[in-house]
PDB file of C-alpha atoms and ligand atoms in Angstrom:
ATOM      1  CA  MET A   1      -9.714 -34.279 -14.932  1.00 64.00           C
ATOM      2  CA  ALA A   2     -11.882 -31.165 -15.049  1.00 76.00           C
ATOM      3  CA  LYS A   3     -11.119 -28.434 -12.545  1.00 84.00           C
ATOM      4  CA  LEU A   4     -14.299 -26.894 -11.124  1.00 88.00           C
ATOM      5  CA  CYS A   5     -14.569 -23.389  -9.723  1.00 88.00           C
ATOM      6  CA  VAL A   6     -14.855 -23.360  -5.931  1.00 85.00           C
ATOM      7  CA  CYS A   7     -15.829 -19.681  -5.845  1.00 86.00           C
ATOM      8  CA  CYS A   8     -19.190 -19.592  -7.584  1.00 85.00           C
ATOM      9  CA  ASP A   9     -22.256 -21.756  -7.739  1.00 73.00           C
ATOM     10  CA  ALA A  10     -21.953 -22.255 -11.470  1.00 67.00           C
ATOM     11  CA  GLN A  11     -19.838 -25.395 -11.044  1.00 75.00           C
ATOM     12  CA  ARG A  12     -18.218 -24.344 -14.263  1.00 77.00           C
ATOM     13  CA  GLU A  13     -15.141 -26.060 -15.529  1.00 85.00           C
ATOM     14  CA  MET A  14     -12.139 -23.731 -15.238  1.00 92.00           C
ATOM     15  CA  THR A  15     -10.071 -23.082 -18.350  1.00 94.00           C
ATOM     16  CA  ALA A  16      -6.295 -23.310 -18.310  1.00 96.00           C
ATOM     17  CA  PHE A  17      -4.231 -20.256 -19.230  1.00 97.00           C
ATOM     18  CA  VAL A  18      -0.475 -19.919 -19.664  1.00 97.00           C
ATOM     19  CA  ASN A  19       2.070 -17.121 -19.765  1.00 97.00           C
ATOM     20  CA  GLU A  20      -0.320 -14.235 -19.036  1.00 98.00           C
ATOM     21  CA  THR A  21       0.577 -10.853 -17.582  1.00 98.00           C
ATOM     22  CA  HIS A  22      -1.557  -9.715 -14.641  1.00 97.00           C
ATOM     23  CA  GLN A  23      -1.445  -6.497 -12.700  1.00 97.00           C
ATOM     24  CA  VAL A  24      -0.993  -6.331  -8.933  1.00 96.00           C
ATOM     25  CA  VAL A  25      -2.592  -3.224  -7.447  1.00 93.00           C
ATOM     26  CA  PHE A  26      -2.066  -1.675  -4.023  1.00 88.00           C
ATOM     27  CA  ARG A  27      -3.527   1.781  -3.458  1.00 81.00           C
ATOM     28  CA  ASP A  28      -2.075   3.966  -6.225  1.00 82.00           C
ATOM     29  CA  LEU A  29       0.765   1.588  -7.116  1.00 88.00           C
ATOM     30  CA  THR A  30       0.651  -1.135  -9.760  1.00 93.00           C
ATOM     31  CA  ARG A  31       3.058  -3.761 -10.977  1.00 94.00           C
ATOM     32  CA  ASP A  32       2.833  -6.136 -13.914  1.00 97.00           C
ATOM     33  CA  VAL A  33       3.664  -9.770 -13.242  1.00 97.00           C
ATOM     34  CA  ASP A  34       4.251 -11.747 -16.421  1.00 97.00           C
ATOM     35  CA  GLY A  35       4.538 -15.420 -17.223  1.00 97.00           C
ATOM     36  CA  LEU A  36       1.608 -16.386 -14.991  1.00 98.00           C
ATOM     37  CA  SER A  37      -0.216 -19.663 -15.500  1.00 98.00           C
ATOM     38  CA  GLY A  38      -3.215 -21.344 -13.927  1.00 97.00           C
ATOM     39  CA  PHE A  39      -6.970 -21.731 -14.386  1.00 95.00           C
ATOM     40  CA  ARG A  40      -9.786 -19.213 -14.859  1.00 95.00           C
ATOM     41  CA  CYS A  41     -13.521 -19.594 -14.249  1.00 92.00           C
ATOM     42  CA  GLY A  42     -15.532 -18.461 -17.255  1.00 88.00           C
ATOM     43  CA  ALA A  43     -18.553 -17.708 -15.035  1.00 89.00           C
ATOM     44  CA  CYS A  44     -17.139 -15.572 -12.220  1.00 90.00           C
ATOM     45  CA  GLY A  45     -13.632 -14.763 -13.426  1.00 90.00           C
ATOM     46  CA  GLU A  46     -11.951 -16.393 -10.425  1.00 92.00           C
ATOM     47  CA  ILE A  47      -8.315 -17.267 -11.055  1.00 94.00           C
ATOM     48  CA  GLU A  48      -6.407 -20.111  -9.503  1.00 94.00           C
ATOM     49  CA  TYR A  49      -2.667 -19.821 -10.184  1.00 96.00           C
ATOM     50  CA  ASP A  50      -0.325 -22.762 -10.291  1.00 96.00           C
ATOM     51  CA  GLN A  51       2.002 -22.807  -7.268  1.00 97.00           C
ATOM     52  CA  ALA A  52       4.972 -21.026  -8.866  1.00 97.00           C
ATOM     53  CA  SER A  53       2.719 -18.323 -10.338  1.00 98.00           C
ATOM     54  CA  ALA A  54       0.872 -17.906  -7.024  1.00 97.00           C
ATOM     55  CA  ASP A  55       4.199 -17.427  -5.229  1.00 97.00           C
ATOM     56  CA  ARG A  56       5.412 -14.850  -7.753  1.00 97.00           C
ATOM     57  CA  TYR A  57       2.111 -12.957  -7.694  1.00 97.00           C
ATOM     58  CA  ALA A  58       2.145 -12.862  -3.868  1.00 97.00           C
ATOM     59  CA  GLU A  59       5.780 -11.713  -3.816  1.00 96.00           C
ATOM     60  CA  ALA A  60       4.957  -8.873  -6.201  1.00 96.00           C
ATOM     61  CA  GLY A  61       2.071  -7.851  -3.919  1.00 95.00           C
ATOM     62  CA  ASP A  62       4.305  -7.901  -0.840  1.00 94.00           C
ATOM     63  CA  ALA A  63       6.933  -5.834  -2.655  1.00 94.00           C
ATOM     64  CA  LEU A  64       4.274  -3.324  -3.648  1.00 92.00           C
ATOM     65  CA  ILE A  65       3.016  -2.964  -0.062  1.00 90.00           C
ATOM     66  CA  PHE A  66       6.598  -2.466   1.133  1.00 90.00           C
ATOM     67  CA  GLU A  67       7.185   0.111  -1.591  1.00 90.00           C
ATOM     68  CA  ALA A  68       3.986   1.966  -0.616  1.00 88.00           C
ATOM     69  CA  ARG A  69       4.997   2.029   3.061  1.00 89.00           C
ATOM     70  CA  MET A  70       8.442   3.362   2.219  1.00 92.00           C
ATOM     71  CA  ALA A  71       7.049   6.002  -0.153  1.00 92.00           C
ATOM     72  CA  VAL A  72       4.609   7.261   2.503  1.00 93.00           C
ATOM     73  CA  GLY A  73       7.360   7.177   5.138  1.00 95.00           C
ATOM     74  CA  ILE A  74       9.739   9.222   2.989  1.00 96.00           C
ATOM     75  CA  GLU A  75       6.991  11.732   2.213  1.00 97.00           C
ATOM     76  CA  LEU A  76       5.982  12.144   5.889  1.00 97.00           C
ATOM     77  CA  ARG A  77       9.633  12.604   6.938  1.00 97.00           C
ATOM     78  CA  ARG A  78      10.142  15.289   4.293  1.00 98.00           C
ATOM     79  CA  ILE A  79       7.024  17.188   5.401  1.00 98.00           C
ATOM     80  CA  ARG A  80       7.855  16.811   9.116  1.00 97.00           C
ATOM     81  CA  LYS A  81      11.313  18.281   8.547  1.00 97.00           C
ATOM     82  CA  LYS A  82       9.822  21.121   6.519  1.00 97.00           C
ATOM     83  CA  LEU A  83       7.555  21.853   9.503  1.00 97.00           C
ATOM     84  CA  ARG A  84      10.614  21.739  11.823  1.00 96.00           C
ATOM     85  CA  ILE A  85       9.011  19.380  14.296  1.00 95.00           C
ATOM     86  CA  ASN A  86      10.505  16.183  15.696  1.00 95.00           C
ATOM     87  CA  GLN A  87       8.953  12.712  15.568  1.00 94.00           C
ATOM     88  CA  VAL A  88       7.546  12.987  19.109  1.00 93.00           C
ATOM     89  CA  GLU A  89       5.833  16.286  18.280  1.00 93.00           C
ATOM     90  CA  ALA A  90       4.472  14.831  15.035  1.00 95.00           C
ATOM     91  CA  SER A  91       3.142  11.817  16.949  1.00 93.00           C
ATOM     92  CA  ALA A  92       1.502  14.101  19.504  1.00 91.00           C
ATOM     93  CA  LEU A  93      -0.266  15.921  16.661  1.00 92.00           C
ATOM     94  CA  THR A  94      -1.610  12.783  15.042  1.00 92.00           C
ATOM     95  CA  GLY A  95      -2.063  10.369  17.945  1.00 89.00           C
ATOM     96  CA  GLY A  96      -1.039   6.752  17.780  1.00 81.00           C
ATOM     97  CA  GLY A  97       1.595   6.770  20.518  1.00 86.00           C
ATOM     98  CA  HIS A  98       4.921   8.584  20.909  1.00 84.00           C
ATOM     99  CA  ASN A  99       6.732   6.176  18.546  1.00 91.00           C
ATOM    100  CA  ALA A 100       4.094   6.310  15.823  1.00 93.00           C
ATOM    101  CA  PHE A 101       5.986   8.638  13.541  1.00 93.00           C
ATOM    102  CA  SER A 102       9.181   6.664  13.799  1.00 94.00           C
ATOM    103  CA  ARG A 103       7.246   3.593  12.664  1.00 94.00           C
ATOM    104  CA  TYR A 104       5.594   5.510   9.809  1.00 94.00           C
ATOM    105  CA  GLU A 105       8.847   6.997   8.563  1.00 96.00           C
ATOM    106  CA  THR A 106      10.685   3.676   8.574  1.00 92.00           C
ATOM    107  CA  GLY A 107       7.877   1.913   6.752  1.00 89.00           C
ATOM    108  CA  LYS A 108       7.064  -0.443   9.632  1.00 89.00           C
ATOM    109  CA  VAL A 109       3.464   0.787   9.765  1.00 89.00           C
ATOM    110  CA  ILE A 110       1.222   2.433   7.196  1.00 87.00           C
ATOM    111  CA  PRO A 111      -0.379   5.534   8.727  1.00 92.00           C
ATOM    112  CA  THR A 112      -4.113   6.094   8.440  1.00 92.00           C
ATOM    113  CA  PRO A 113      -5.282   8.254   5.537  1.00 92.00           C
ATOM    114  CA  ALA A 114      -6.149  10.963   8.108  1.00 95.00           C
ATOM    115  CA  VAL A 115      -2.475  11.277   9.110  1.00 96.00           C
ATOM    116  CA  VAL A 116      -1.292  11.377   5.498  1.00 95.00           C
ATOM    117  CA  ASN A 117      -3.994  13.896   4.544  1.00 96.00           C
ATOM    118  CA  LEU A 118      -3.158  16.174   7.486  1.00 97.00           C
ATOM    119  CA  PHE A 119       0.521  16.191   6.573  1.00 97.00           C
ATOM    120  CA  ARG A 120      -0.187  16.800   2.905  1.00 97.00           C
ATOM    121  CA  LEU A 121      -2.336  19.779   3.925  1.00 97.00           C
ATOM    122  CA  LEU A 122       0.469  21.036   6.164  1.00 97.00           C
ATOM    123  CA  ASP A 123       2.874  20.588   3.261  1.00 98.00           C
ATOM    124  CA  ARG A 124       0.771  23.094   1.288  1.00 98.00           C
ATOM    125  CA  HIS A 125       0.057  25.356   4.257  1.00 97.00           C
ATOM    126  CA  PRO A 126       3.008  24.955   6.632  1.00 96.00           C
ATOM    127  CA  GLU A 127       2.026  28.078   8.569  1.00 95.00           C
ATOM    128  CA  ALA A 128      -1.024  26.175   9.873  1.00 95.00           C
ATOM    129  CA  ILE A 129       1.267  24.162  12.178  1.00 94.00           C
ATOM    130  CA  LYS A 130       1.208  27.178  14.534  1.00 92.00           C
ATOM    131  CA  GLU A 131      -2.543  26.872  14.976  1.00 90.00           C
ATOM    132  CA  LEU A 132      -2.284  23.158  15.726  1.00 87.00           C
ATOM    133  CA  ARG A 133       0.435  23.762  18.319  1.00 80.00           C
ATOM    134  CA  ARG A 134      -1.821  26.251  20.125  1.00 70.00           C
ATOM    135  CA  ALA A 135      -4.606  23.700  20.493  1.00 63.00           C
TER     136      ALA A 135
HETATM  137 ZN1   ZN B   1     -16.520 -19.300 -10.727  1.00 62.11          ZN
END
């Protein structure tokens, strides 16, 4: 029986594919997932994985998000220690509640780009922390 695309109006028959390698992307991280099978729409490019492939693709995505959180957490902790401020002081600088930095550093929460950008700036110009403390 023909499998029709549910994503576009073309009502095109989807074509089966087997054993392909697709890339999962999250921010600046990527991971290849191989051995994927399913169907592809020739009109819009929509992919519908078979169940096992869908599970593996989703797991790779979850792992990537976890990896990104941990990488950001490790980076923020390193910069915070370089600045010689504790987690409560770092949270006060960036907002988000007094436990925010603990959650960032342990990978429980991904900080906003503004927090990451501020700390990366402070990493390059650590003396600027004095000006922020005066505010
Ligand atoms: Zn389609």
